[in-house]
Amino acid sequence: MPAAATSGRWYLLDERGEPTPCADAFLCSAWVTENPHLWQIRADQIGYVTVSTIFLALDRSDGKGPPILWETKILRGLLADRIKRCSTRAEAMKQHEAALRLVRALAFIPIELQILLRIFHELTTLARYSVSAKVRRLLRLLLPPRR
């Protein structure tokens, strides 16, 4: 059996919703597949943005400190792909509420401007482009093609 399958880094939720170690990665995988209602803890929609909190089943702590088993993620919008992870369900719920407050605080920004800001952010993180090339690429994305 592969080392990852018996490493003790996998967890299931018991009937009270508490994580319990699971020595069998294949059992955990089957549990996740068969029980989405148990590991998808909460999802809220604000406009077109979704804030999702899930139980990961796999410890993301790399053996440093307590197991990191919960994740809150913002999907779409200006804050897309912002991820926070933690060790307990209570922390996860606090993170979820904080993410909702953040998304609500930005909800007044028109969607078109949010998209432009997101595109600009993506372009500025591409190291292979100079600033002028990023601006040209941004303009190509936003303006209709020349005829």
Short mmCIF file of N, CA and C in Angstrom, two decimals:
data_model
loop_
_atom_site.label_atom_id
_atom_site.label_comp_id
_atom_site.label_asym_id
_atom_site.label_seq_id
_atom_site.Cartn_x
_atom_site.Cartn_y
_atom_site.Cartn_z
N MET A 1 0.85 -1.19 0.00
CA MET A 1 0.00 0.00 0.00
C MET A 1 0.89 1.25 0.00
N PRO A 2 0.55 2.30 -0.76
CA PRO A 2 1.37 3.51 -0.80
C PRO A 2 1.50 4.15 0.58
N ALA A 3 2.63 4.81 0.81
CA ALA A 3 2.87 5.44 2.12
C ALA A 3 1.79 6.43 2.47
N ALA A 4 1.33 7.22 1.50
CA ALA A 4 0.30 8.24 1.78
C ALA A 4 -0.99 7.61 2.27
N ALA A 5 -1.23 6.37 1.85
CA ALA A 5 -2.47 5.72 2.22
C ALA A 5 -2.48 5.30 3.69
N THR A 6 -1.31 5.19 4.31
CA THR A 6 -1.27 4.75 5.70
C THR A 6 -0.57 5.77 6.60
N SER A 7 -0.37 6.99 6.12
CA SER A 7 0.43 7.95 6.86
C SER A 7 -0.29 8.58 8.05
N GLY A 8 -1.59 8.39 8.19
CA GLY A 8 -2.33 9.01 9.29
C GLY A 8 -2.68 10.46 9.03
N ARG A 9 -2.47 10.94 7.82
CA ARG A 9 -2.77 12.32 7.48
C ARG A 9 -4.22 12.48 7.02
N TRP A 10 -4.94 11.40 6.91
CA TRP A 10 -6.32 11.44 6.42
C TRP A 10 -7.29 11.43 7.60
N TYR A 11 -8.44 12.11 7.39
CA TYR A 11 -9.44 12.20 8.45
C TYR A 11 -10.84 12.05 7.86
N LEU A 12 -11.75 11.56 8.70
CA LEU A 12 -13.19 11.52 8.39
C LEU A 12 -13.91 12.32 9.47
N LEU A 13 -15.13 12.71 9.20
CA LEU A 13 -15.95 13.35 10.23
C LEU A 13 -16.84 12.30 10.87
N ASP A 14 -16.86 12.29 12.20
CA ASP A 14 -17.73 11.34 12.89
C ASP A 14 -19.17 11.88 12.91
N GLU A 15 -20.06 11.18 13.60
CA GLU A 15 -21.48 11.57 13.63
C GLU A 15 -21.72 12.92 14.28
N ARG A 16 -20.77 13.42 15.09
CA ARG A 16 -20.88 14.74 15.71
C ARG A 16 -20.24 15.83 14.85
N GLY A 17 -19.64 15.43 13.72
CA GLY A 17 -18.96 16.38 12.84
C GLY A 17 -17.54 16.68 13.26
N GLU A 18 -16.97 15.83 14.12
CA GLU A 18 -15.59 16.00 14.59
C GLU A 18 -14.65 15.14 13.75
N PRO A 19 -13.48 15.67 13.41
CA PRO A 19 -12.52 14.87 12.63
C PRO A 19 -11.93 13.72 13.43
N THR A 20 -11.84 12.56 12.79
CA THR A 20 -11.21 11.40 13.39
C THR A 20 -10.19 10.85 12.39
N PRO A 21 -9.00 10.46 12.87
CA PRO A 21 -7.99 9.95 11.95
C PRO A 21 -8.48 8.71 11.21
N CYS A 22 -8.01 8.57 9.98
CA CYS A 22 -8.36 7.43 9.15
C CYS A 22 -7.08 6.92 8.50
N ALA A 23 -6.76 5.66 8.72
CA ALA A 23 -5.50 5.11 8.21
C ALA A 23 -5.59 4.71 6.74
N ASP A 24 -6.78 4.69 6.18
CA ASP A 24 -6.96 4.20 4.81
C ASP A 24 -7.40 5.32 3.87
N ALA A 25 -6.48 5.77 3.01
CA ALA A 25 -6.79 6.86 2.07
C ALA A 25 -7.91 6.48 1.13
N PHE A 26 -8.00 5.21 0.77
CA PHE A 26 -9.05 4.78 -0.16
C PHE A 26 -10.43 4.87 0.50
N LEU A 27 -10.50 4.53 1.78
CA LEU A 27 -11.75 4.67 2.53
C LEU A 27 -12.14 6.15 2.62
N CYS A 28 -11.16 7.01 2.89
CA CYS A 28 -11.44 8.45 2.96
C CYS A 28 -11.92 8.98 1.62
N SER A 29 -11.29 8.55 0.55
CA SER A 29 -11.70 8.98 -0.78
C SER A 29 -13.15 8.56 -1.06
N ALA A 30 -13.49 7.35 -0.71
CA ALA A 30 -14.87 6.87 -0.90
C ALA A 30 -15.83 7.68 -0.04
N TRP A 31 -15.43 7.98 1.21
CA TRP A 31 -16.29 8.76 2.11
C TRP A 31 -16.57 10.14 1.53
N VAL A 32 -15.53 10.81 1.01
CA VAL A 32 -15.68 12.14 0.42
C VAL A 32 -16.64 12.08 -0.77
N THR A 33 -16.46 11.07 -1.63
CA THR A 33 -17.30 10.91 -2.82
C THR A 33 -18.76 10.66 -2.45
N GLU A 34 -18.99 9.85 -1.43
CA GLU A 34 -20.35 9.44 -1.07
C GLU A 34 -21.06 10.41 -0.12
N ASN A 35 -20.33 11.36 0.47
CA ASN A 35 -20.91 12.23 1.50
C ASN A 35 -20.63 13.72 1.29
N PRO A 36 -20.93 14.27 0.11
CA PRO A 36 -20.63 15.70 -0.09
C PRO A 36 -21.37 16.60 0.89
N HIS A 37 -22.53 16.16 1.36
CA HIS A 37 -23.30 16.97 2.32
C HIS A 37 -22.59 17.07 3.67
N LEU A 38 -21.64 16.17 3.95
CA LEU A 38 -20.91 16.22 5.22
C LEU A 38 -19.65 17.06 5.14
N TRP A 39 -18.94 17.03 4.02
CA TRP A 39 -17.68 17.78 3.94
C TRP A 39 -17.85 19.16 3.35
N GLN A 40 -18.95 19.42 2.65
CA GLN A 40 -19.24 20.78 2.19
C GLN A 40 -20.01 21.47 3.31
N ILE A 41 -19.28 22.15 4.15
CA ILE A 41 -19.82 22.68 5.40
C ILE A 41 -20.79 23.84 5.16
N ARG A 42 -20.38 24.79 4.31
CA ARG A 42 -21.23 25.95 4.07
C ARG A 42 -20.82 26.63 2.77
N ALA A 43 -21.82 27.11 2.04
CA ALA A 43 -21.56 27.89 0.82
C ALA A 43 -22.60 29.01 0.77
N ASP A 44 -22.13 30.22 0.57
CA ASP A 44 -23.01 31.39 0.48
C ASP A 44 -22.73 32.13 -0.81
N GLN A 45 -23.79 32.60 -1.43
CA GLN A 45 -23.70 33.35 -2.69
C GLN A 45 -24.02 34.81 -2.41
N ILE A 46 -23.12 35.70 -2.85
CA ILE A 46 -23.35 37.14 -2.77
C ILE A 46 -23.14 37.66 -4.18
N GLY A 47 -24.23 37.99 -4.84
CA GLY A 47 -24.13 38.34 -6.26
C GLY A 47 -23.64 37.14 -7.03
N TYR A 48 -22.57 37.31 -7.76
CA TYR A 48 -22.00 36.19 -8.50
C TYR A 48 -20.81 35.55 -7.77
N VAL A 49 -20.51 36.01 -6.57
CA VAL A 49 -19.38 35.50 -5.80
C VAL A 49 -19.88 34.44 -4.81
N THR A 50 -19.12 33.35 -4.70
CA THR A 50 -19.44 32.29 -3.75
C THR A 50 -18.34 32.22 -2.70
N VAL A 51 -18.75 32.09 -1.44
CA VAL A 51 -17.83 31.82 -0.34
C VAL A 51 -18.14 30.40 0.12
N SER A 52 -17.13 29.54 0.07
CA SER A 52 -17.30 28.12 0.36
C SER A 52 -16.36 27.68 1.47
N THR A 53 -16.89 26.90 2.41
CA THR A 53 -16.07 26.32 3.48
C THR A 53 -16.27 24.81 3.45
N ILE A 54 -15.13 24.09 3.42
CA ILE A 54 -15.19 22.63 3.32
C ILE A 54 -14.25 21.98 4.32
N PHE A 55 -14.54 20.70 4.59
CA PHE A 55 -13.64 19.83 5.35
C PHE A 55 -12.74 19.16 4.33
N LEU A 56 -11.42 19.27 4.49
CA LEU A 56 -10.48 18.80 3.48
C LEU A 56 -10.25 17.29 3.48
N ALA A 57 -10.39 16.63 4.61
CA ALA A 57 -10.14 15.20 4.79
C ALA A 57 -8.64 14.86 4.79
N LEU A 58 -7.81 15.67 4.17
CA LEU A 58 -6.37 15.46 4.16
C LEU A 58 -5.71 16.60 4.94
N ASP A 59 -4.89 16.24 5.91
CA ASP A 59 -4.18 17.22 6.73
C ASP A 59 -3.20 18.01 5.87
N ARG A 60 -3.35 19.33 5.85
CA ARG A 60 -2.49 20.21 5.04
C ARG A 60 -1.39 20.88 5.86
N SER A 61 -1.14 20.39 7.08
CA SER A 61 -0.16 21.04 7.95
C SER A 61 1.28 20.61 7.66
N ASP A 62 1.49 19.60 6.85
CA ASP A 62 2.82 19.07 6.58
C ASP A 62 3.51 18.60 7.87
N GLY A 63 2.72 18.15 8.83
CA GLY A 63 3.27 17.64 10.08
C GLY A 63 3.75 18.70 11.04
N LYS A 64 3.51 19.96 10.72
CA LYS A 64 3.93 21.07 11.58
C LYS A 64 2.71 21.62 12.31
N GLY A 65 2.60 21.32 13.58
CA GLY A 65 1.46 21.82 14.35
C GLY A 65 0.24 20.93 14.21
N PRO A 66 -0.91 21.45 14.67
CA PRO A 66 -2.13 20.65 14.60
C PRO A 66 -2.56 20.45 13.15
N PRO A 67 -3.37 19.42 12.89
CA PRO A 67 -3.80 19.17 11.52
C PRO A 67 -4.63 20.34 10.96
N ILE A 68 -4.35 20.70 9.72
CA ILE A 68 -5.11 21.74 9.01
C ILE A 68 -6.14 20.99 8.15
N LEU A 69 -7.40 21.06 8.55
CA LEU A 69 -8.43 20.22 7.94
C LEU A 69 -9.60 21.00 7.33
N TRP A 70 -9.64 22.30 7.47
CA TRP A 70 -10.77 23.10 7.01
C TRP A 70 -10.26 24.19 6.07
N GLU A 71 -11.07 24.52 5.07
CA GLU A 71 -10.67 25.53 4.09
C GLU A 71 -11.85 26.41 3.73
N THR A 72 -11.63 27.72 3.73
CA THR A 72 -12.60 28.69 3.25
C THR A 72 -12.02 29.34 2.01
N LYS A 73 -12.82 29.37 0.94
CA LYS A 73 -12.33 29.89 -0.34
C LYS A 73 -13.38 30.82 -0.94
N ILE A 74 -12.88 31.90 -1.55
CA ILE A 74 -13.75 32.82 -2.28
C ILE A 74 -13.64 32.47 -3.76
N LEU A 75 -14.78 32.23 -4.37
CA LEU A 75 -14.83 31.86 -5.78
C LEU A 75 -15.42 33.01 -6.58
N ARG A 76 -14.74 33.40 -7.61
CA ARG A 76 -15.13 34.48 -8.51
C ARG A 76 -14.98 35.84 -7.84
N GLY A 77 -15.00 36.85 -8.67
CA GLY A 77 -14.93 38.22 -8.16
C GLY A 77 -13.52 38.70 -7.94
N LEU A 78 -13.44 39.88 -7.39
CA LEU A 78 -12.17 40.55 -7.16
C LEU A 78 -11.24 39.74 -6.25
N LEU A 79 -11.81 39.01 -5.32
CA LEU A 79 -11.02 38.24 -4.35
C LEU A 79 -10.94 36.75 -4.71
N ALA A 80 -11.21 36.42 -5.96
CA ALA A 80 -11.25 35.02 -6.39
C ALA A 80 -9.99 34.27 -5.98
N ASP A 81 -10.20 33.05 -5.55
CA ASP A 81 -9.13 32.13 -5.17
C ASP A 81 -8.41 32.50 -3.88
N ARG A 82 -8.97 33.41 -3.11
CA ARG A 82 -8.40 33.69 -1.79
C ARG A 82 -8.78 32.51 -0.88
N ILE A 83 -7.77 31.92 -0.26
CA ILE A 83 -7.98 30.71 0.54
C ILE A 83 -7.43 30.93 1.94
N LYS A 84 -8.20 30.48 2.94
CA LYS A 84 -7.74 30.45 4.33
C LYS A 84 -7.99 29.04 4.85
N ARG A 85 -7.01 28.49 5.54
CA ARG A 85 -7.14 27.15 6.10
C ARG A 85 -6.91 27.21 7.61
N CYS A 86 -7.52 26.24 8.31
CA CYS A 86 -7.40 26.22 9.77
C CYS A 86 -7.58 24.82 10.32
N SER A 87 -7.52 24.72 11.65
CA SER A 87 -7.53 23.42 12.33
C SER A 87 -8.87 22.97 12.87
N THR A 88 -9.79 23.90 13.14
CA THR A 88 -11.05 23.51 13.77
C THR A 88 -12.25 24.04 12.99
N ARG A 89 -13.36 23.37 13.20
CA ARG A 89 -14.61 23.79 12.57
C ARG A 89 -15.01 25.19 13.04
N ALA A 90 -14.81 25.49 14.32
CA ALA A 90 -15.15 26.81 14.86
C ALA A 90 -14.34 27.90 14.16
N GLU A 91 -13.03 27.65 13.99
CA GLU A 91 -12.19 28.61 13.26
C GLU A 91 -12.67 28.77 11.82
N ALA A 92 -13.05 27.65 11.21
CA ALA A 92 -13.52 27.68 9.82
C ALA A 92 -14.77 28.53 9.68
N MET A 93 -15.66 28.43 10.65
CA MET A 93 -16.89 29.22 10.58
C MET A 93 -16.58 30.71 10.76
N LYS A 94 -15.62 31.04 11.63
CA LYS A 94 -15.20 32.43 11.79
C LYS A 94 -14.57 32.95 10.50
N GLN A 95 -13.73 32.12 9.87
CA GLN A 95 -13.13 32.51 8.59
C GLN A 95 -14.18 32.73 7.52
N HIS A 96 -15.20 31.88 7.51
CA HIS A 96 -16.28 32.00 6.54
C HIS A 96 -17.01 33.33 6.72
N GLU A 97 -17.33 33.65 7.97
CA GLU A 97 -18.01 34.92 8.26
C GLU A 97 -17.15 36.12 7.87
N ALA A 98 -15.84 36.03 8.14
CA ALA A 98 -14.93 37.12 7.78
C ALA A 98 -14.87 37.28 6.26
N ALA A 99 -14.85 36.17 5.53
CA ALA A 99 -14.83 36.23 4.06
C ALA A 99 -16.14 36.84 3.54
N LEU A 100 -17.26 36.49 4.15
CA LEU A 100 -18.54 37.08 3.75
C LEU A 100 -18.54 38.59 3.97
N ARG A 101 -18.01 39.03 5.11
CA ARG A 101 -17.95 40.47 5.38
C ARG A 101 -17.08 41.18 4.33
N LEU A 102 -15.99 40.56 3.97
CA LEU A 102 -15.09 41.14 2.97
C LEU A 102 -15.77 41.24 1.61
N VAL A 103 -16.43 40.18 1.20
CA VAL A 103 -17.13 40.18 -0.09
C VAL A 103 -18.26 41.22 -0.08
N ARG A 104 -19.00 41.30 1.02
CA ARG A 104 -20.08 42.30 1.12
C ARG A 104 -19.52 43.72 1.06
N ALA A 105 -18.35 43.93 1.66
CA ALA A 105 -17.74 45.26 1.66
C ALA A 105 -17.37 45.69 0.24
N LEU A 106 -17.07 44.74 -0.62
CA LEU A 106 -16.69 45.05 -2.00
C LEU A 106 -17.87 44.98 -2.97
N ALA A 107 -19.04 44.60 -2.47
CA ALA A 107 -20.20 44.40 -3.34
C ALA A 107 -20.66 45.68 -4.02
N PHE A 108 -20.31 46.84 -3.46
CA PHE A 108 -20.74 48.10 -4.07
C PHE A 108 -19.96 48.42 -5.34
N ILE A 109 -18.82 47.76 -5.55
CA ILE A 109 -18.01 48.01 -6.75
C ILE A 109 -18.70 47.33 -7.93
N PRO A 110 -19.00 48.07 -8.99
CA PRO A 110 -19.67 47.46 -10.14
C PRO A 110 -18.89 46.26 -10.68
N ILE A 111 -19.63 45.27 -11.14
CA ILE A 111 -19.01 44.03 -11.61
C ILE A 111 -17.98 44.29 -12.71
N GLU A 112 -18.27 45.24 -13.59
CA GLU A 112 -17.33 45.53 -14.68
C GLU A 112 -15.98 46.01 -14.13
N LEU A 113 -16.02 46.85 -13.11
CA LEU A 113 -14.79 47.34 -12.51
C LEU A 113 -14.07 46.22 -11.77
N GLN A 114 -14.81 45.35 -11.10
CA GLN A 114 -14.19 44.22 -10.43
C GLN A 114 -13.46 43.34 -11.43
N ILE A 115 -14.09 43.11 -12.58
CA ILE A 115 -13.45 42.29 -13.62
C ILE A 115 -12.19 42.96 -14.12
N LEU A 116 -12.26 44.26 -14.37
CA LEU A 116 -11.07 44.99 -14.83
C LEU A 116 -9.95 44.93 -13.80
N LEU A 117 -10.29 45.13 -12.53
CA LEU A 117 -9.28 45.07 -11.49
C LEU A 117 -8.67 43.67 -11.39
N ARG A 118 -9.51 42.66 -11.54
CA ARG A 118 -9.01 41.28 -11.49
C ARG A 118 -8.09 41.00 -12.67
N ILE A 119 -8.47 41.44 -13.85
CA ILE A 119 -7.61 41.24 -15.03
C ILE A 119 -6.28 41.96 -14.82
N PHE A 120 -6.34 43.18 -14.35
CA PHE A 120 -5.11 43.93 -14.11
C PHE A 120 -4.23 43.21 -13.09
N HIS A 121 -4.85 42.70 -12.03
CA HIS A 121 -4.09 41.96 -11.02
C HIS A 121 -3.41 40.75 -11.65
N GLU A 122 -4.15 39.99 -12.47
CA GLU A 122 -3.58 38.81 -13.12
C GLU A 122 -2.41 39.20 -14.00
N LEU A 123 -2.57 40.29 -14.73
CA LEU A 123 -1.50 40.72 -15.63
C LEU A 123 -0.26 41.18 -14.87
N THR A 124 -0.47 41.84 -13.75
CA THR A 124 0.69 42.35 -13.00
C THR A 124 1.44 41.22 -12.30
N THR A 125 0.82 40.07 -12.16
CA THR A 125 1.51 38.95 -11.51
C THR A 125 2.25 38.08 -12.52
N LEU A 126 2.12 38.37 -13.79
CA LEU A 126 2.86 37.61 -14.80
C LEU A 126 4.25 38.21 -14.96
N ALA A 127 5.22 37.55 -14.38
CA ALA A 127 6.58 38.11 -14.32
C ALA A 127 7.25 38.22 -15.68
N ARG A 128 6.83 37.41 -16.65
CA ARG A 128 7.53 37.42 -17.93
C ARG A 128 7.22 38.64 -18.79
N TYR A 129 6.24 39.44 -18.39
CA TYR A 129 5.87 40.62 -19.16
C TYR A 129 6.43 41.88 -18.52
N SER A 130 6.87 42.81 -19.33
CA SER A 130 7.23 44.13 -18.81
C SER A 130 5.93 44.88 -18.53
N VAL A 131 6.02 46.00 -17.83
CA VAL A 131 4.82 46.78 -17.52
C VAL A 131 4.12 47.21 -18.80
N SER A 132 4.87 47.70 -19.79
CA SER A 132 4.24 48.15 -21.03
C SER A 132 3.57 46.98 -21.76
N ALA A 133 4.18 45.80 -21.73
CA ALA A 133 3.57 44.63 -22.37
C ALA A 133 2.30 44.23 -21.64
N LYS A 134 2.29 44.37 -20.31
CA LYS A 134 1.09 44.05 -19.54
C LYS A 134 -0.05 44.99 -19.90
N VAL A 135 0.28 46.28 -20.03
CA VAL A 135 -0.75 47.26 -20.38
C VAL A 135 -1.29 46.96 -21.78
N ARG A 136 -0.39 46.65 -22.74
CA ARG A 136 -0.84 46.32 -24.09
C ARG A 136 -1.74 45.08 -24.07
N ARG A 137 -1.33 44.08 -23.29
CA ARG A 137 -2.14 42.87 -23.21
C ARG A 137 -3.50 43.16 -22.59
N LEU A 138 -3.52 43.97 -21.55
CA LEU A 138 -4.78 44.36 -20.92
C LEU A 138 -5.68 45.08 -21.92
N LEU A 139 -5.11 46.01 -22.69
CA LEU A 139 -5.91 46.73 -23.69
C LEU A 139 -6.45 45.78 -24.75
N ARG A 140 -5.64 44.80 -25.15
CA ARG A 140 -6.13 43.82 -26.14
C ARG A 140 -7.30 43.03 -25.58
N LEU A 141 -7.26 42.75 -24.28
CA LEU A 141 -8.36 42.00 -23.67
C LEU A 141 -9.64 42.83 -23.59
N LEU A 142 -9.48 44.14 -23.42
CA LEU A 142 -10.64 44.99 -23.15
C LEU A 142 -11.21 45.66 -24.39
N LEU A 143 -10.36 45.97 -25.35
CA LEU A 143 -10.82 46.72 -26.52
C LEU A 143 -11.16 45.77 -27.67
N PRO A 144 -12.12 46.18 -28.51
CA PRO A 144 -12.44 45.33 -29.66
C PRO A 144 -11.25 45.31 -30.63
N PRO A 145 -11.09 44.22 -31.39
CA PRO A 145 -9.96 44.13 -32.32
C PRO A 145 -10.04 45.22 -33.39
N ARG A 146 -8.87 45.70 -33.83
CA ARG A 146 -8.82 46.69 -34.91
C ARG A 146 -9.14 46.02 -36.23
N ARG A 147 -9.78 46.77 -37.09
CA ARG A 147 -10.10 46.22 -38.43
C ARG A 147 -9.23 46.86 -39.46
#
